[in-house]
XYZ file of N, CA and C in Angstrom:
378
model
N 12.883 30.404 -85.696
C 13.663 30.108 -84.508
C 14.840 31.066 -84.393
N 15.303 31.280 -85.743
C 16.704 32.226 -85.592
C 16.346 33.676 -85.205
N 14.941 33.954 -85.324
C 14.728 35.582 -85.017
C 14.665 35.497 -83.892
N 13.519 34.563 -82.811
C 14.042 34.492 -81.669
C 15.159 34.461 -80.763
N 16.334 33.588 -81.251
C 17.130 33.907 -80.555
C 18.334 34.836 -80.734
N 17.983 35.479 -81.891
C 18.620 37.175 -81.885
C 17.593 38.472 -80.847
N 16.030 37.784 -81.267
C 15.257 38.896 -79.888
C 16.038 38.474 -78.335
N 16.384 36.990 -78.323
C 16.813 36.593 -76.693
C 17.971 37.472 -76.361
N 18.848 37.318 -77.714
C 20.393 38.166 -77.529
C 20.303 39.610 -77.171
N 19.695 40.628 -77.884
C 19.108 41.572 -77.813
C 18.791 41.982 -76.354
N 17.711 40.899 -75.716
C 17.590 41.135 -74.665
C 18.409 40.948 -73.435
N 19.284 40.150 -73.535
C 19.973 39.657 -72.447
C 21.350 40.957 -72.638
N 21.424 41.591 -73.525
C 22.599 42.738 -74.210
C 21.943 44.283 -73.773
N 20.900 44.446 -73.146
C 20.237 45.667 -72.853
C 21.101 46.386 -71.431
N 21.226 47.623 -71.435
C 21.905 48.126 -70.513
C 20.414 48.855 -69.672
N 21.013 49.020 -68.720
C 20.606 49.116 -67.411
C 19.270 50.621 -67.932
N 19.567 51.491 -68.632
C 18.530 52.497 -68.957
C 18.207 52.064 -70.007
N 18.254 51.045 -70.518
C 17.521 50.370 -71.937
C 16.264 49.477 -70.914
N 16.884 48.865 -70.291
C 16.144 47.958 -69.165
C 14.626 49.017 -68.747
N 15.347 49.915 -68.562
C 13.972 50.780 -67.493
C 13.211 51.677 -68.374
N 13.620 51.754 -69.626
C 12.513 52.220 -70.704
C 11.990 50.992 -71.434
N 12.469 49.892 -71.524
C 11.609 49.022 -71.775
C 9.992 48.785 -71.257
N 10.798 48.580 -69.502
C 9.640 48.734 -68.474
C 8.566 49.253 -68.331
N 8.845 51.098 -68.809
C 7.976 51.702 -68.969
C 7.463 51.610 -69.807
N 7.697 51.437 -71.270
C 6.841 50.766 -72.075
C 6.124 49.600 -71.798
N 6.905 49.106 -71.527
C 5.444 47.499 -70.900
C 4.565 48.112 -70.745
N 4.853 49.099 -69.440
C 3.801 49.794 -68.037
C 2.647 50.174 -69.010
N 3.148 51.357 -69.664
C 2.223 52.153 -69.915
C 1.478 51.514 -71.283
N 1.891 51.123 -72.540
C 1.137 50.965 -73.104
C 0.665 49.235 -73.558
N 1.082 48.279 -72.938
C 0.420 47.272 -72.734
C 0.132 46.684 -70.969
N 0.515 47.467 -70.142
C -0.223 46.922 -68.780
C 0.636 46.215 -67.896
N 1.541 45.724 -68.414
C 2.584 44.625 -67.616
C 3.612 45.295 -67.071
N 3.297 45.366 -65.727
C 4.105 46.008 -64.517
C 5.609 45.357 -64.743
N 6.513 46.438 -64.265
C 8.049 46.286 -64.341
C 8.555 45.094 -63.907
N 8.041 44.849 -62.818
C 8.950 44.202 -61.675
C 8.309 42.403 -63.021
N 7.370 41.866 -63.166
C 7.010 41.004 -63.767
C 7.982 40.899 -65.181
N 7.902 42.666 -65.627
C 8.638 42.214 -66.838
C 10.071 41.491 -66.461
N 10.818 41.886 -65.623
C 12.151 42.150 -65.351
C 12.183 40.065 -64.873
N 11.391 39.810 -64.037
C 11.683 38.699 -63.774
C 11.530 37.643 -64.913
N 10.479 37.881 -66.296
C 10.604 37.769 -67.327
C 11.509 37.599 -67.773
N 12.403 38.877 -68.267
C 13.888 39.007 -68.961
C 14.630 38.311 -67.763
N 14.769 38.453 -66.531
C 15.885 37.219 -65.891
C 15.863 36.012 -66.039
N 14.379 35.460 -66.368
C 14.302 34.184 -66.310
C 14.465 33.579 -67.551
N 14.420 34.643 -68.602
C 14.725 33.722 -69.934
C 16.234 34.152 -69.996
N 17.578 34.884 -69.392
C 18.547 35.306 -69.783
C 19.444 34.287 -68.572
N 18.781 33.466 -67.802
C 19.278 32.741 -66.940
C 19.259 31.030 -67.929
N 18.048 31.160 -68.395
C 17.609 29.806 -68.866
C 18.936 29.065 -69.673
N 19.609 29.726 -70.359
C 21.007 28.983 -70.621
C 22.295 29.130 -70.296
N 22.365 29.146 -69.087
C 23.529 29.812 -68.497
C 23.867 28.818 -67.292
N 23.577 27.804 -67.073
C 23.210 27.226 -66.182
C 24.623 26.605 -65.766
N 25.729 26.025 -66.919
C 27.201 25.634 -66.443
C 27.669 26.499 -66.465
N 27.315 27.974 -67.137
C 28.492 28.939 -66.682
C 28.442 29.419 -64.675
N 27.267 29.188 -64.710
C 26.615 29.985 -63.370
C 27.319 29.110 -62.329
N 27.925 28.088 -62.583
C 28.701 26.998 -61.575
C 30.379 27.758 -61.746
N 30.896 28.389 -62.859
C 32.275 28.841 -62.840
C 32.479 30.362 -62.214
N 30.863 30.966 -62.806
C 31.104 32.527 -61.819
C 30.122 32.862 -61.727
N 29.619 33.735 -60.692
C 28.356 34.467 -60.011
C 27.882 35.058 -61.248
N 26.303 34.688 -61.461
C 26.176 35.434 -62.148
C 24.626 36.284 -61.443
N 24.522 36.321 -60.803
C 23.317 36.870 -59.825
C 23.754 37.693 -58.594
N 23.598 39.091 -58.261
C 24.147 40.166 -57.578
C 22.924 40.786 -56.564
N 23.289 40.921 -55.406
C 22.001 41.908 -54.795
C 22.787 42.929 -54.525
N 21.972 44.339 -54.671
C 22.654 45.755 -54.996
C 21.967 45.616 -53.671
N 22.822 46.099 -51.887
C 22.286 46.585 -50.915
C 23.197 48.061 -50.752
N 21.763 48.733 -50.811
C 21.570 49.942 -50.384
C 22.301 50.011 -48.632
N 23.792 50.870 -48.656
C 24.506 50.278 -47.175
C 23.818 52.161 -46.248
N 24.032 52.999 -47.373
C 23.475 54.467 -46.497
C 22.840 55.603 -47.617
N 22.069 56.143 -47.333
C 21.433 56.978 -47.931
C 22.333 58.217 -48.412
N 23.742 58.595 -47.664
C 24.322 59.607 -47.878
C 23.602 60.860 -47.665
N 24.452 62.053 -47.894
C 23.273 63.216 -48.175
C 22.884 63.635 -48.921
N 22.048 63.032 -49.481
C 21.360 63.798 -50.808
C 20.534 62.680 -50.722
N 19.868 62.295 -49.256
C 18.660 61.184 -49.319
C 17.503 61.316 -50.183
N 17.144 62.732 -50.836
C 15.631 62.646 -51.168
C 16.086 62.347 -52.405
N 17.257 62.576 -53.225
C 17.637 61.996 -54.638
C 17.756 60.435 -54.878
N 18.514 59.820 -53.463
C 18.526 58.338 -53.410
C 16.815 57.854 -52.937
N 15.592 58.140 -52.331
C 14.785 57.799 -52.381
C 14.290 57.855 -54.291
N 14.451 58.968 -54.671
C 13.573 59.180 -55.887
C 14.483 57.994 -56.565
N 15.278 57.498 -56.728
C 16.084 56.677 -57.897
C 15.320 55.460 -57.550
N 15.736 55.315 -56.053
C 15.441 54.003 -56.090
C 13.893 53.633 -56.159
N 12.988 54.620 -55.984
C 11.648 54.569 -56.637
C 11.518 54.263 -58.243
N 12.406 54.844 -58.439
C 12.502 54.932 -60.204
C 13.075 53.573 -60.636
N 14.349 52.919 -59.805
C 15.027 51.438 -60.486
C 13.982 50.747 -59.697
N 13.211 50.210 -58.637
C 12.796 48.965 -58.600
C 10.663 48.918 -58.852
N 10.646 50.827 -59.382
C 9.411 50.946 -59.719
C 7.864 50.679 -58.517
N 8.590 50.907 -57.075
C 7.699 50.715 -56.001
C 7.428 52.128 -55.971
N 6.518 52.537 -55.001
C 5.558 53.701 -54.634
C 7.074 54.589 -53.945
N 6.574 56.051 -53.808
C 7.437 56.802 -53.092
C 7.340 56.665 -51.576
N 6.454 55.583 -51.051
C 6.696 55.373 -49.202
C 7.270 54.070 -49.373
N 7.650 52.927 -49.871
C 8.204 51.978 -50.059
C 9.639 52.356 -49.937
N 9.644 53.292 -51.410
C 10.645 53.320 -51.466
C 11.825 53.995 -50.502
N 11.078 54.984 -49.567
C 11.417 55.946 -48.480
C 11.843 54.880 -47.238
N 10.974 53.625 -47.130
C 11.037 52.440 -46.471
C 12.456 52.111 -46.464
N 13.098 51.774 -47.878
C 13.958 50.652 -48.100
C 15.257 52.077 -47.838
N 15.027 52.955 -48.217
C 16.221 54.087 -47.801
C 16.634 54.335 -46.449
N 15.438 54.391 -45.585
C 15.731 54.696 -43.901
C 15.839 53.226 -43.262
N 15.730 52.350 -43.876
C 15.969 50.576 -43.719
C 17.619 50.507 -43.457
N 17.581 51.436 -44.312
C 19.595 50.489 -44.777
C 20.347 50.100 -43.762
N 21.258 49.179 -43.824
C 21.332 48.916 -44.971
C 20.324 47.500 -45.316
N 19.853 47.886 -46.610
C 18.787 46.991 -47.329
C 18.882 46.658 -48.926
N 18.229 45.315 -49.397
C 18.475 45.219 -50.575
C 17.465 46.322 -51.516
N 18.188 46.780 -52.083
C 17.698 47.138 -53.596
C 17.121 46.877 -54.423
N 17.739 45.982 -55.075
C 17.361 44.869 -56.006
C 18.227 43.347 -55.587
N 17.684 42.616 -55.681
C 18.086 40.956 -55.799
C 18.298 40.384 -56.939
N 19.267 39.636 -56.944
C 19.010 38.791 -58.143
C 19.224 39.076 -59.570
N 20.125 40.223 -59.669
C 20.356 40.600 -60.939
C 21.490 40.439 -61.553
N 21.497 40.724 -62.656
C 22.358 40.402 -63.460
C 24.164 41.401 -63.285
N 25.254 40.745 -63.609
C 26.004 41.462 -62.985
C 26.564 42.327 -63.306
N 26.196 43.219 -65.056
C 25.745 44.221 -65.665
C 25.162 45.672 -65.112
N 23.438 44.686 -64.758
C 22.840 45.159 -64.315
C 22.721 46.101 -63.096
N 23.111 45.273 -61.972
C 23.413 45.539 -60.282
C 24.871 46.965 -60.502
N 25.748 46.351 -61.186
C 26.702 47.604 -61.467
C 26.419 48.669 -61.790
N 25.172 48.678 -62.664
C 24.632 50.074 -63.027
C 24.093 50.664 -62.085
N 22.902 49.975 -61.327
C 22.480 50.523 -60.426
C 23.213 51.333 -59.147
N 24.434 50.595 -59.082
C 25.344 50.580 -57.871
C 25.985 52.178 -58.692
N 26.274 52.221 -59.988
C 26.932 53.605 -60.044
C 25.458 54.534 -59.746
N 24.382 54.755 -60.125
C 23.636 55.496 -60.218
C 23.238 55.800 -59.025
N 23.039 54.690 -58.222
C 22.894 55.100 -56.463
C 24.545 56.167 -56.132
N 24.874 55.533 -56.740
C 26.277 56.276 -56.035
C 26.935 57.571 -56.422
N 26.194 57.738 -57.208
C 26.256 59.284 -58.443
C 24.783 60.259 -57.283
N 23.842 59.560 -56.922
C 22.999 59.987 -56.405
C 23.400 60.660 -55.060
N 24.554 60.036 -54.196
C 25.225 59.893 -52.837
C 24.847 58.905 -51.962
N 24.682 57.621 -52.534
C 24.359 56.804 -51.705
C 25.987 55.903 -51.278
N 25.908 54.892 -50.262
C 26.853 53.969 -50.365
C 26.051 52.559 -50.552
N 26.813 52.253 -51.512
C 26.013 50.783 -51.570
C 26.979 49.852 -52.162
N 26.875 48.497 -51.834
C 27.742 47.358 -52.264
C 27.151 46.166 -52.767
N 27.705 45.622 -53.677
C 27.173 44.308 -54.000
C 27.347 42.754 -53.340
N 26.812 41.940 -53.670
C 26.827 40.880 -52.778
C 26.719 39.695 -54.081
């Protein structure tokens, strides 16, 4: 029981490019697509958090507010953080403003929010 919940700690302690090489490991060498893993790791890193989540937000949607200029860098990222196809993701860029990601952790959404924004995007959290 105690190794488990040092693997839970572990996981719920992963930064945002720990997160997305995980993923790809899922992907590639056992089969289990990102987006499944990820709701995975939210749903077990939510599972005890449940009176804190009444004192502060702990769930963020990263919306994508403008592409900036350097759109074809903010398409490729955000292909890369939410792991959809490159016309999806071209979708959610000429959308904006649109969510990103939902529902994440508030770690998480921050990272993304610098990396879009290192990219030239504008984007804000919610």
């Amino acid at each position: 029981m105690a190794d488990l919940k040092d693997f839970a700690e572990q996981l719920v302690n992963l930064t945002v490019k720990e997160v997305n090489e995980l993923a790809d490991i899922l992907k590639e060498e056992y089969g289990i697509e990102p987006a499944a893993a990820a709701v995975a790791v939210a749903g077990g890193a939510a599972g005890g958090g449940e009176a804190e989540a009444a004192e502060e937000k702990s769930e963020f949607d990263v919306i994508l507010k403008a592409a900036g200029g350097s759109k074809l860098a903010v398409v490729k990222l955000v292909k890369e953080l939410t792991g959809l196809g490159l016309k999806d993701a071209k979708d959610i860029v000429d959308s904006a403003p649109k969510a990103v990601k939902e529902g994440v952790a508030k770690d998480e959404a921050e990272g993304i929010k610098k990396s879009l924004e290192e990219a030239g995007a504008e984007v804000e959290l919610k």
